[in-house]
Amino acid sequence: MYFDGAVNSIGSGIGVVLISPDERYYPIAAKVDFPCTNNMAEYEACILGLQAAIDFKVKELEVFGDSMLTIFQTLGQWKTKDAKLVLYHEYFEELAENFKKISFTYTPRIKNQFVDALATLASMVYANQIKAPPNELRPMAAPWPFSMLGIDVIGPMNPKESNGHQFILVAIDYFTKWIEAVTLAPVTANAVTRFLKRDIIARYE
């Protein structure tokens, strides 16, 4: 499992990638809707990943992250002094008890580019929050799902992922703020079509 958090002037986002033993990738991204520090975002990302792994009934997990503070606090090499992080760390340890075997390894940011990109994308999904007075709800239908979608390609990443992939194909649903992403080696028409059919169109059927 790889995790990362991103904080910028627009907002905060977290990204996780679970990789199965047969090298299947399961990317997850979410926007953090409250003010937080970089370290809080890193903990949020790692906790999101652990929760997802528990949902997948994973019992043995290797965790990689580019946050020295999060990794070394988890290993017990650094003390958790920040009061805001104490509760994160306690909940983190509680989740870790669900695994028969779990390890934590610090990895340089250059080897964590895929998850870093997911977290940054999630932080940039903007939702305008306006305190509007109550009003009657009216049904609204979108003419076609793609009118609410944004699709982009990130890359090439250097170095490549362990499976040889160096591009990230990302689709963002601007209505639900949901993000779907997949890594690709070459970005071909067939690969994009397969991604759209499997991960996007299938959701509207």
Coordinates of N, CA and C in Angstrom, one line a residue:
M1 N 0.8 -1.2 0.0 CA 0.0 0.0 0.0 C 0.9 1.2 0.0
Y2 N 0.6 2.2 -0.9 CA 1.2 3.5 -0.9 C 0.2 4.5 -0.6
F3 N 0.7 5.5 0.2 CA -0.3 6.6 0.6 C 0.4 8.0 0.5
D4 N -0.4 9.0 0.4 CA 0.2 10.4 0.3 C -0.9 11.4 0.6
G5 N -0.6 12.5 1.1 CA -1.5 13.6 1.4 C -1.0 14.9 0.7
A6 N -1.9 15.7 0.3 CA -1.6 17.0 -0.3 C -2.4 18.1 0.3
V7 N -1.7 19.2 0.6 CA -2.4 20.4 1.1 C -1.9 21.6 0.3
N8 N -2.9 22.4 -0.2 CA -2.6 23.6 -0.9 C -3.6 24.7 -0.6
S9 N -3.5 25.8 -1.3 CA -4.4 26.9 -1.1 C -5.9 26.6 -1.4
I10 N -6.1 25.6 -2.3 CA -7.5 25.3 -2.7 C -8.1 24.3 -1.7
G11 N -7.3 23.4 -1.1 CA -7.9 22.5 -0.2 C -6.9 21.3 0.1
S12 N -7.4 20.3 0.6 CA -6.5 19.1 1.0 C -7.1 17.9 0.3
G13 N -6.2 17.0 -0.1 CA -6.6 15.7 -0.7 C -5.7 14.6 -0.2
I14 N -6.2 13.4 -0.3 CA -5.4 12.2 0.1 C -5.6 11.1 -1.0
G15 N -4.5 10.4 -1.1 CA -4.5 9.3 -2.1 C -3.9 8.1 -1.6
V16 N -4.4 6.9 -2.1 CA -3.9 5.6 -1.7 C -3.9 4.7 -2.9
V17 N -2.9 3.8 -3.0 CA -3.0 2.8 -4.0 C -2.7 1.4 -3.3
L18 N -3.6 0.5 -3.3 CA -3.4 -0.8 -2.8 C -3.0 -1.7 -4.0
I19 N -1.9 -2.4 -3.8 CA -1.4 -3.3 -4.9 C -1.4 -4.7 -4.4
S20 N -2.1 -5.6 -5.2 CA -2.3 -7.0 -4.8 C -1.0 -7.7 -5.1
P21 N -0.8 -9.0 -4.6 CA 0.4 -9.8 -4.9 C 0.5 -10.0 -6.4
D22 N -0.6 -10.1 -7.2 CA -0.5 -10.3 -8.6 C -0.4 -8.9 -9.4
E23 N -0.1 -7.8 -8.6 CA 0.1 -6.5 -9.2 C -1.1 -5.9 -9.8
R24 N -2.3 -6.1 -9.2 CA -3.5 -5.4 -9.6 C -3.5 -4.1 -8.7
Y25 N -3.8 -3.0 -9.4 CA -3.8 -1.7 -8.7 C -5.2 -1.2 -8.3
Y26 N -5.4 -0.7 -7.1 CA -6.7 -0.3 -6.6 C -6.5 1.2 -6.1
P27 N -6.6 2.2 -6.9 CA -6.4 3.6 -6.5 C -7.6 4.1 -5.8
I28 N -7.4 4.9 -4.7 CA -8.4 5.6 -4.0 C -8.0 7.0 -3.7
A29 N -8.9 7.9 -3.9 CA -8.6 9.3 -3.6 C -9.8 10.0 -3.0
A30 N -9.5 11.0 -2.1 CA -10.6 11.7 -1.4 C -10.2 13.1 -1.1
K31 N -11.2 14.0 -1.0 CA -10.9 15.3 -0.6 C -11.2 15.5 0.8
V32 N -10.3 16.2 1.6 CA -10.5 16.5 3.0 C -11.2 17.8 3.1
D33 N -12.4 17.8 3.7 CA -13.3 18.9 3.8 C -13.1 19.8 5.1
F34 N -12.0 19.7 5.7 CA -11.7 20.5 6.9 C -10.3 21.0 6.9
P35 N -10.0 22.1 7.5 CA -8.6 22.6 7.5 C -7.6 21.6 8.2
C36 N -6.5 21.3 7.5 CA -5.6 20.4 8.1 C -4.2 20.7 7.7
T37 N -3.2 20.2 8.5 CA -1.8 20.4 8.1 C -1.3 19.3 7.2
N38 N -0.1 19.4 6.7 CA 0.4 18.4 5.9 C 0.5 17.0 6.6
N39 N 0.9 17.1 7.9 CA 1.1 15.9 8.6 C -0.3 15.2 8.9
M40 N -1.3 16.0 9.2 CA -2.7 15.5 9.3 C -3.2 14.8 8.1
A41 N -2.9 15.5 6.9 CA -3.3 14.9 5.6 C -2.6 13.5 5.4
E42 N -1.3 13.4 5.8 CA -0.6 12.2 5.6 C -1.2 11.1 6.5
Y43 N -1.6 11.4 7.7 CA -2.3 10.4 8.6 C -3.6 10.0 8.0
E44 N -4.4 11.0 7.5 CA -5.7 10.8 6.9 C -5.5 9.8 5.8
A45 N -4.5 10.0 4.9 CA -4.3 9.1 3.8 C -3.9 7.7 4.2
C46 N -3.0 7.6 5.2 CA -2.6 6.3 5.7 C -3.8 5.5 6.3
I47 N -4.6 6.2 7.1 CA -5.8 5.6 7.7 C -6.8 5.2 6.7
L48 N -7.0 6.0 5.6 CA -7.9 5.6 4.6 C -7.4 4.3 3.9
G49 N -6.1 4.2 3.7 CA -5.6 3.0 3.1 C -5.8 1.8 4.0
L50 N -5.6 1.9 5.3 CA -5.7 0.8 6.2 C -7.2 0.4 6.3
Q51 N -8.1 1.4 6.3 CA -9.5 1.0 6.3 C -9.9 0.3 5.0
A52 N -9.4 0.7 3.9 CA -9.7 0.0 2.6 C -9.1 -1.4 2.6
A53 N -7.9 -1.6 3.1 CA -7.3 -2.9 3.2 C -8.1 -3.8 4.1
I54 N -8.6 -3.3 5.2 CA -9.5 -4.1 6.1 C -10.8 -4.5 5.4
D55 N -11.4 -3.5 4.6 CA -12.6 -3.9 3.8 C -12.3 -5.0 2.8
F56 N -11.1 -5.0 2.3 CA -10.7 -6.0 1.3 C -10.3 -7.3 2.0
K57 N -10.4 -7.3 3.3 CA -10.0 -8.5 4.2 C -8.5 -8.9 4.0
V58 N -7.7 -7.9 3.8 CA -6.2 -8.1 3.7 C -5.7 -8.4 5.1
K59 N -4.9 -9.4 5.3 CA -4.3 -9.8 6.5 C -2.8 -9.5 6.7
E60 N -2.1 -9.4 5.5 CA -0.7 -9.1 5.5 C -0.5 -7.9 4.6
L61 N 0.1 -6.8 5.2 CA 0.2 -5.5 4.4 C 1.5 -4.9 4.6
E62 N 2.1 -4.4 3.5 CA 3.3 -3.6 3.5 C 2.9 -2.2 3.1
V63 N 3.3 -1.3 4.0 CA 2.9 0.1 3.8 C 4.1 1.0 3.5
F64 N 3.9 1.8 2.4 CA 5.0 2.7 2.0 C 4.5 4.1 1.9
G65 N 5.3 5.0 2.4 CA 4.9 6.4 2.4 C 6.1 7.3 2.3
D66 N 5.9 8.6 1.8 CA 7.1 9.5 1.7 C 7.0 10.5 2.9
S67 N 6.2 10.3 3.9 CA 6.1 11.2 5.1 C 7.0 10.5 6.1
M68 N 8.2 11.1 6.4 CA 9.1 10.6 7.4 C 8.4 10.6 8.8
L69 N 7.7 11.7 9.0 CA 7.1 11.8 10.4 C 6.1 10.7 10.6
T70 N 5.2 10.5 9.6 CA 4.1 9.4 9.8 C 4.8 8.0 9.9
I71 N 5.7 7.7 9.1 CA 6.3 6.4 9.1 C 7.1 6.2 10.3
F72 N 8.0 7.1 10.7 CA 8.8 6.9 11.9 C 8.1 7.0 13.2
Q73 N 7.0 7.8 13.2 CA 6.2 7.7 14.4 C 5.5 6.4 14.6
T74 N 5.1 5.8 13.4 CA 4.4 4.5 13.4 C 5.4 3.4 13.9
L75 N 6.6 3.6 13.5 CA 7.6 2.6 13.9 C 8.1 2.8 15.3
G76 N 7.7 3.9 15.9 CA 8.1 4.1 17.3 C 9.4 4.8 17.4
Q77 N 10.0 5.2 16.3 CA 11.3 5.9 16.3 C 11.2 7.3 16.6
W78 N 10.1 8.0 16.3 CA 9.8 9.3 16.7 C 8.6 9.4 17.6
K79 N 8.7 10.3 18.6 CA 7.6 10.5 19.5 C 6.5 11.4 18.8
T80 N 5.2 11.1 19.2 CA 4.1 12.0 18.7 C 3.9 13.1 19.7
K81 N 4.4 14.3 19.4 CA 4.3 15.4 20.3 C 3.2 16.3 20.0
D82 N 2.8 16.4 18.7 CA 1.7 17.3 18.3 C 0.4 16.8 18.8
A83 N -0.3 17.6 19.6 CA -1.6 17.2 20.2 C -2.6 16.8 19.1
K84 N -2.5 17.5 17.9 CA -3.5 17.2 16.9 C -3.2 15.8 16.2
L85 N -2.0 15.3 16.4 CA -1.7 14.0 15.8 C -1.8 12.8 16.7
V86 N -2.0 13.1 18.0 CA -2.0 12.0 19.0 C -3.2 11.1 18.8
L87 N -4.4 11.7 18.5 CA -5.6 10.9 18.3 C -5.5 10.1 17.0
Y88 N -4.9 10.7 16.0 CA -4.6 10.0 14.7 C -3.8 8.8 14.9
H89 N -2.7 9.0 15.7 CA -1.8 7.9 16.0 C -2.4 6.8 16.7
E90 N -3.3 7.1 17.7 CA -4.0 6.1 18.5 C -4.9 5.3 17.6
Y91 N -5.7 6.0 16.8 CA -6.6 5.3 15.9 C -5.9 4.4 14.9
F92 N -4.7 5.0 14.4 CA -3.9 4.2 13.5 C -3.4 2.9 14.1
E93 N -3.0 2.9 15.4 CA -2.5 1.7 16.0 C -3.7 0.7 16.2
E94 N -4.9 1.3 16.5 CA -6.1 0.4 16.6 C -6.4 -0.3 15.3
L95 N -6.3 0.4 14.2 CA -6.5 -0.2 12.9 C -5.5 -1.3 12.6
A96 N -4.2 -1.0 12.9 CA -3.1 -1.9 12.6 C -3.3 -3.3 13.3
E97 N -4.0 -3.3 14.4 CA -4.3 -4.6 15.1 C -5.1 -5.6 14.3
N98 N -5.8 -5.1 13.2 CA -6.6 -6.0 12.4 C -5.8 -6.8 11.4
F99 N -4.4 -6.6 11.4 CA -3.6 -7.3 10.4 C -2.7 -8.3 11.2
K100 N -2.5 -9.5 10.6 CA -1.6 -10.5 11.2 C -0.2 -10.0 11.0
K101 N 0.1 -9.4 9.9 CA 1.5 -8.9 9.7 C 1.4 -7.6 8.9
I102 N 2.1 -6.6 9.5 CA 2.0 -5.2 8.8 C 3.4 -4.6 9.0
S103 N 3.9 -4.0 7.9 CA 5.2 -3.3 8.0 C 5.1 -1.9 7.4
F104 N 6.0 -1.1 7.8 CA 6.0 0.3 7.4 C 7.4 0.7 6.9
T105 N 7.5 1.3 5.7 CA 8.7 1.6 5.0 C 8.7 3.0 4.5
Y106 N 9.7 3.8 4.8 CA 9.8 5.2 4.2 C 10.3 5.0 2.7
T107 N 9.6 5.7 1.8 CA 10.0 5.7 0.4 C 10.2 7.1 -0.1
P108 N 11.2 7.5 -0.9 CA 11.3 8.9 -1.4 C 10.1 9.2 -2.3
R109 N 9.8 10.5 -2.3 CA 8.7 11.0 -3.1 C 8.8 10.7 -4.5
I110 N 10.0 10.6 -5.1 CA 10.1 10.3 -6.5 C 9.5 8.8 -6.8
K111 N 9.5 8.0 -5.8 CA 9.0 6.6 -6.0 C 7.5 6.5 -5.6
N112 N 6.9 7.7 -5.3 CA 5.5 7.7 -4.8 C 4.7 8.7 -5.7
Q113 N 5.1 8.8 -7.0 CA 4.5 9.8 -7.8 C 3.0 9.5 -8.1
F114 N 2.6 8.3 -8.3 CA 1.2 7.9 -8.6 C 0.3 8.4 -7.5
V115 N 0.6 8.0 -6.3 CA -0.3 8.4 -5.2 C -0.2 9.9 -4.9
D116 N 1.0 10.5 -5.1 CA 1.1 11.9 -4.9 C 0.2 12.7 -5.9
A117 N 0.1 12.2 -7.2 CA -0.8 12.8 -8.2 C -2.2 12.6 -7.8
L118 N -2.6 11.5 -7.3 CA -4.0 11.3 -6.8 C -4.4 12.2 -5.7
A119 N -3.5 12.4 -4.7 CA -3.8 13.2 -3.6 C -3.9 14.7 -4.1
T120 N -3.0 15.1 -5.0 CA -3.1 16.5 -5.5 C -4.3 16.7 -6.3
L121 N -4.7 15.8 -7.1 CA -6.0 15.9 -7.8 C -7.2 16.0 -6.9
A122 N -7.2 15.2 -5.9 CA -8.3 15.2 -4.9 C -8.4 16.6 -4.2
S123 N -7.2 17.2 -3.9 CA -7.2 18.5 -3.2 C -7.7 19.6 -4.1
M124 N -7.6 19.4 -5.5 CA -8.0 20.4 -6.4 C -9.5 20.4 -6.8
V125 N -10.2 19.3 -6.4 CA -11.6 19.2 -6.7 C -12.3 20.3 -5.9
Y126 N -12.9 21.2 -6.5 CA -13.5 22.4 -5.8 C -15.0 22.3 -5.7
A127 N -15.5 22.4 -4.5 CA -17.0 22.5 -4.3 C -17.3 23.8 -3.6
N128 N -18.1 24.7 -4.2 CA -18.4 25.9 -3.6 C -19.5 25.7 -2.5
Q129 N -19.1 26.1 -1.3 CA -20.1 26.0 -0.2 C -20.7 27.3 0.1
I130 N -22.0 27.4 -0.2 CA -22.8 28.6 0.0 C -23.9 28.3 0.9
K131 N -24.1 29.2 2.0 CA -25.2 29.0 2.9 C -26.5 29.6 2.2
A132 N -27.2 28.8 1.5 CA -28.4 29.3 0.7 C -29.6 28.9 1.6
P133 N -30.7 29.8 1.5 CA -31.9 29.5 2.2 C -32.6 28.3 1.7
P134 N -33.4 27.6 2.5 CA -34.1 26.4 2.0 C -35.0 26.8 0.8
N135 N -35.1 25.8 -0.1 CA -35.9 26.1 -1.3 C -36.4 24.7 -1.8
E136 N -37.4 24.8 -2.7 CA -38.0 23.5 -3.2 C -37.0 22.8 -4.1
L137 N -36.9 21.5 -3.9 CA -36.0 20.8 -4.8 C -36.7 20.4 -6.1
R138 N -36.0 20.6 -7.2 CA -36.5 20.3 -8.5 C -35.7 19.2 -9.1
P139 N -36.3 18.2 -9.8 CA -35.5 17.1 -10.4 C -34.7 17.7 -11.6
M140 N -33.5 17.2 -11.8 CA -32.7 17.7 -12.9 C -32.0 16.4 -13.5
A141 N -32.0 16.3 -14.8 CA -31.4 15.2 -15.4 C -30.2 15.7 -16.3
A142 N -29.1 15.0 -16.2 CA -28.0 15.3 -17.1 C -28.2 14.6 -18.5
P143 N -28.0 15.3 -19.6 CA -28.2 14.7 -20.9 C -27.3 13.5 -21.2
W144 N -26.2 13.5 -20.6 CA -25.2 12.4 -20.8 C -24.2 12.4 -19.7
P145 N -23.8 11.3 -19.2 CA -22.9 11.3 -18.1 C -21.6 12.1 -18.3
F146 N -21.1 12.1 -19.5 CA -19.8 12.7 -19.8 C -19.9 14.3 -19.7
S147 N -21.1 14.8 -19.6 CA -21.2 16.3 -19.5 C -20.8 16.7 -18.1
M148 N -20.7 15.8 -17.1 CA -20.2 16.1 -15.8 C -18.8 15.5 -15.5
L149 N -18.2 15.0 -16.5 CA -16.9 14.4 -16.3 C -15.7 15.2 -16.9
G150 N -14.6 15.1 -16.2 CA -13.3 15.7 -16.7 C -12.4 14.5 -16.8
I151 N -11.7 14.4 -17.9 CA -10.8 13.3 -18.1 C -9.4 13.9 -18.6
D152 N -8.3 13.4 -17.9 CA -7.0 13.9 -18.2 C -6.0 12.8 -18.1
V153 N -4.8 13.0 -18.6 CA -3.7 12.1 -18.5 C -2.5 12.8 -17.8
I154 N -1.9 12.1 -16.9 CA -0.8 12.6 -16.1 C 0.4 11.7 -16.5
G155 N 1.6 12.4 -16.8 CA 2.8 11.6 -17.1 C 3.5 12.2 -18.2
P156 N 4.6 11.5 -18.6 CA 5.1 10.2 -18.1 C 5.8 10.4 -16.7
M157 N 5.7 9.4 -15.9 CA 6.3 9.4 -14.6 C 7.7 8.7 -14.7
N158 N 8.6 9.3 -14.0 CA 10.0 8.8 -14.0 C 10.5 8.7 -12.6
P159 N 10.9 7.5 -12.1 CA 10.9 6.2 -12.8 C 9.5 5.7 -13.0
K160 N 9.4 4.6 -13.8 CA 8.2 3.9 -14.0 C 7.8 3.2 -12.8
E161 N 6.5 2.8 -12.8 CA 6.0 1.9 -11.7 C 6.6 0.5 -11.9
S162 N 6.5 -0.3 -10.9 CA 7.1 -1.6 -10.9 C 6.5 -2.5 -12.1
N163 N 5.3 -2.2 -12.5 CA 4.7 -3.0 -13.6 C 4.9 -2.4 -14.9
G164 N 5.8 -1.3 -15.0 CA 6.1 -0.7 -16.3 C 5.2 0.4 -16.7
H165 N 4.2 0.7 -15.9 CA 3.3 1.8 -16.2 C 3.9 3.1 -15.9
Q166 N 3.7 4.1 -16.7 CA 4.2 5.5 -16.5 C 3.3 6.6 -16.7
F167 N 2.0 6.3 -17.0 CA 1.0 7.3 -17.2 C -0.2 7.0 -16.3
I168 N -0.9 8.1 -15.9 CA -2.1 7.9 -15.1 C -3.3 8.5 -15.8
L169 N -4.3 7.7 -16.1 CA -5.5 8.2 -16.7 C -6.6 8.5 -15.6
V170 N -7.0 9.7 -15.5 CA -7.9 10.1 -14.4 C -9.2 10.7 -15.0
A171 N -10.3 10.3 -14.3 CA -11.6 10.9 -14.6 C -12.2 11.4 -13.3
I172 N -12.7 12.6 -13.4 CA -13.3 13.3 -12.2 C -14.8 13.6 -12.5
D173 N -15.7 13.1 -11.6 CA -17.1 13.4 -11.7 C -17.3 14.7 -10.9
Y174 N -17.6 15.8 -11.6 CA -17.7 17.1 -10.9 C -18.9 17.2 -10.1
F175 N -19.9 16.3 -10.2 CA -21.1 16.4 -9.4 C -20.9 15.7 -8.1
T176 N -20.4 14.5 -8.1 CA -20.2 13.7 -6.9 C -18.8 13.9 -6.3
K177 N -17.9 14.6 -7.0 CA -16.5 14.7 -6.7 C -15.8 13.4 -6.6
W178 N -16.3 12.4 -7.3 CA -15.7 11.0 -7.3 C -14.5 11.0 -8.3
I179 N -13.5 10.4 -7.9 CA -12.3 10.3 -8.8 C -12.0 8.8 -9.1
E180 N -11.9 8.5 -10.4 CA -11.5 7.2 -10.9 C -10.1 7.3 -11.6
A181 N -9.2 6.4 -11.3 CA -7.9 6.5 -12.0 C -7.3 5.1 -12.2
V182 N -6.5 5.1 -13.3 CA -5.8 3.8 -13.6 C -4.4 4.1 -14.2
T183 N -3.5 3.3 -13.9 CA -2.1 3.5 -14.5 C -2.1 2.7 -15.8
L184 N -1.3 3.3 -16.8 CA -1.2 2.7 -18.1 C 0.3 2.7 -18.5
A185 N 0.7 1.8 -19.4 CA 2.0 1.8 -19.9 C 2.0 2.8 -21.1
P186 N 1.4 2.3 -22.3 CA 1.1 3.3 -23.3 C -0.4 3.7 -23.2
V187 N -0.6 5.0 -23.5 CA -2.0 5.5 -23.5 C -2.6 5.3 -24.9
T188 N -3.3 4.2 -25.1 CA -3.8 3.8 -26.4 C -5.4 4.0 -26.4
A189 N -5.9 4.1 -27.6 CA -7.4 4.2 -27.7 C -8.1 3.0 -27.1
N190 N -7.6 1.8 -27.2 CA -8.2 0.6 -26.6 C -8.1 0.7 -25.1
A191 N -7.0 1.2 -24.5 CA -6.9 1.3 -23.1 C -7.9 2.3 -22.5
V192 N -8.0 3.4 -23.2 CA -8.9 4.5 -22.7 C -10.4 4.0 -22.8
T193 N -10.7 3.3 -23.9 CA -12.1 2.8 -24.1 C -12.4 1.8 -23.0
R194 N -11.4 0.9 -22.7 CA -11.7 -0.1 -21.7 C -11.9 0.5 -20.3
F195 N -11.1 1.5 -20.0 CA -11.3 2.3 -18.8 C -12.6 2.9 -18.7
L196 N -13.1 3.6 -19.7 CA -14.4 4.3 -19.7 C -15.5 3.3 -19.6
K197 N -15.4 2.1 -20.3 CA -16.5 1.1 -20.2 C -16.6 0.5 -18.8
R198 N -15.4 0.1 -18.3 CA -15.3 -0.7 -17.1 C -15.6 0.2 -15.8
D199 N -15.0 1.4 -15.8 CA -15.0 2.2 -14.6 C -15.9 3.4 -14.6
I200 N -16.4 3.8 -15.8 CA -17.2 5.0 -15.8 C -18.6 4.6 -16.3
I201 N -18.8 4.1 -17.5 CA -20.1 3.9 -18.1 C -20.9 2.8 -17.2
A202 N -20.1 1.8 -16.7 CA -20.8 0.8 -15.9 C -21.5 1.3 -14.7
R203 N -21.1 2.5 -14.2 CA -21.7 3.1 -13.0 C -23.0 3.7 -13.3
Y204 N -23.3 4.0 -14.6 CA -24.6 4.6 -15.0 C -25.6 3.6 -15.5
E205 N -25.2 2.3 -15.6 CA -26.1 1.3 -16.2 C -27.1 0.9 -15.1

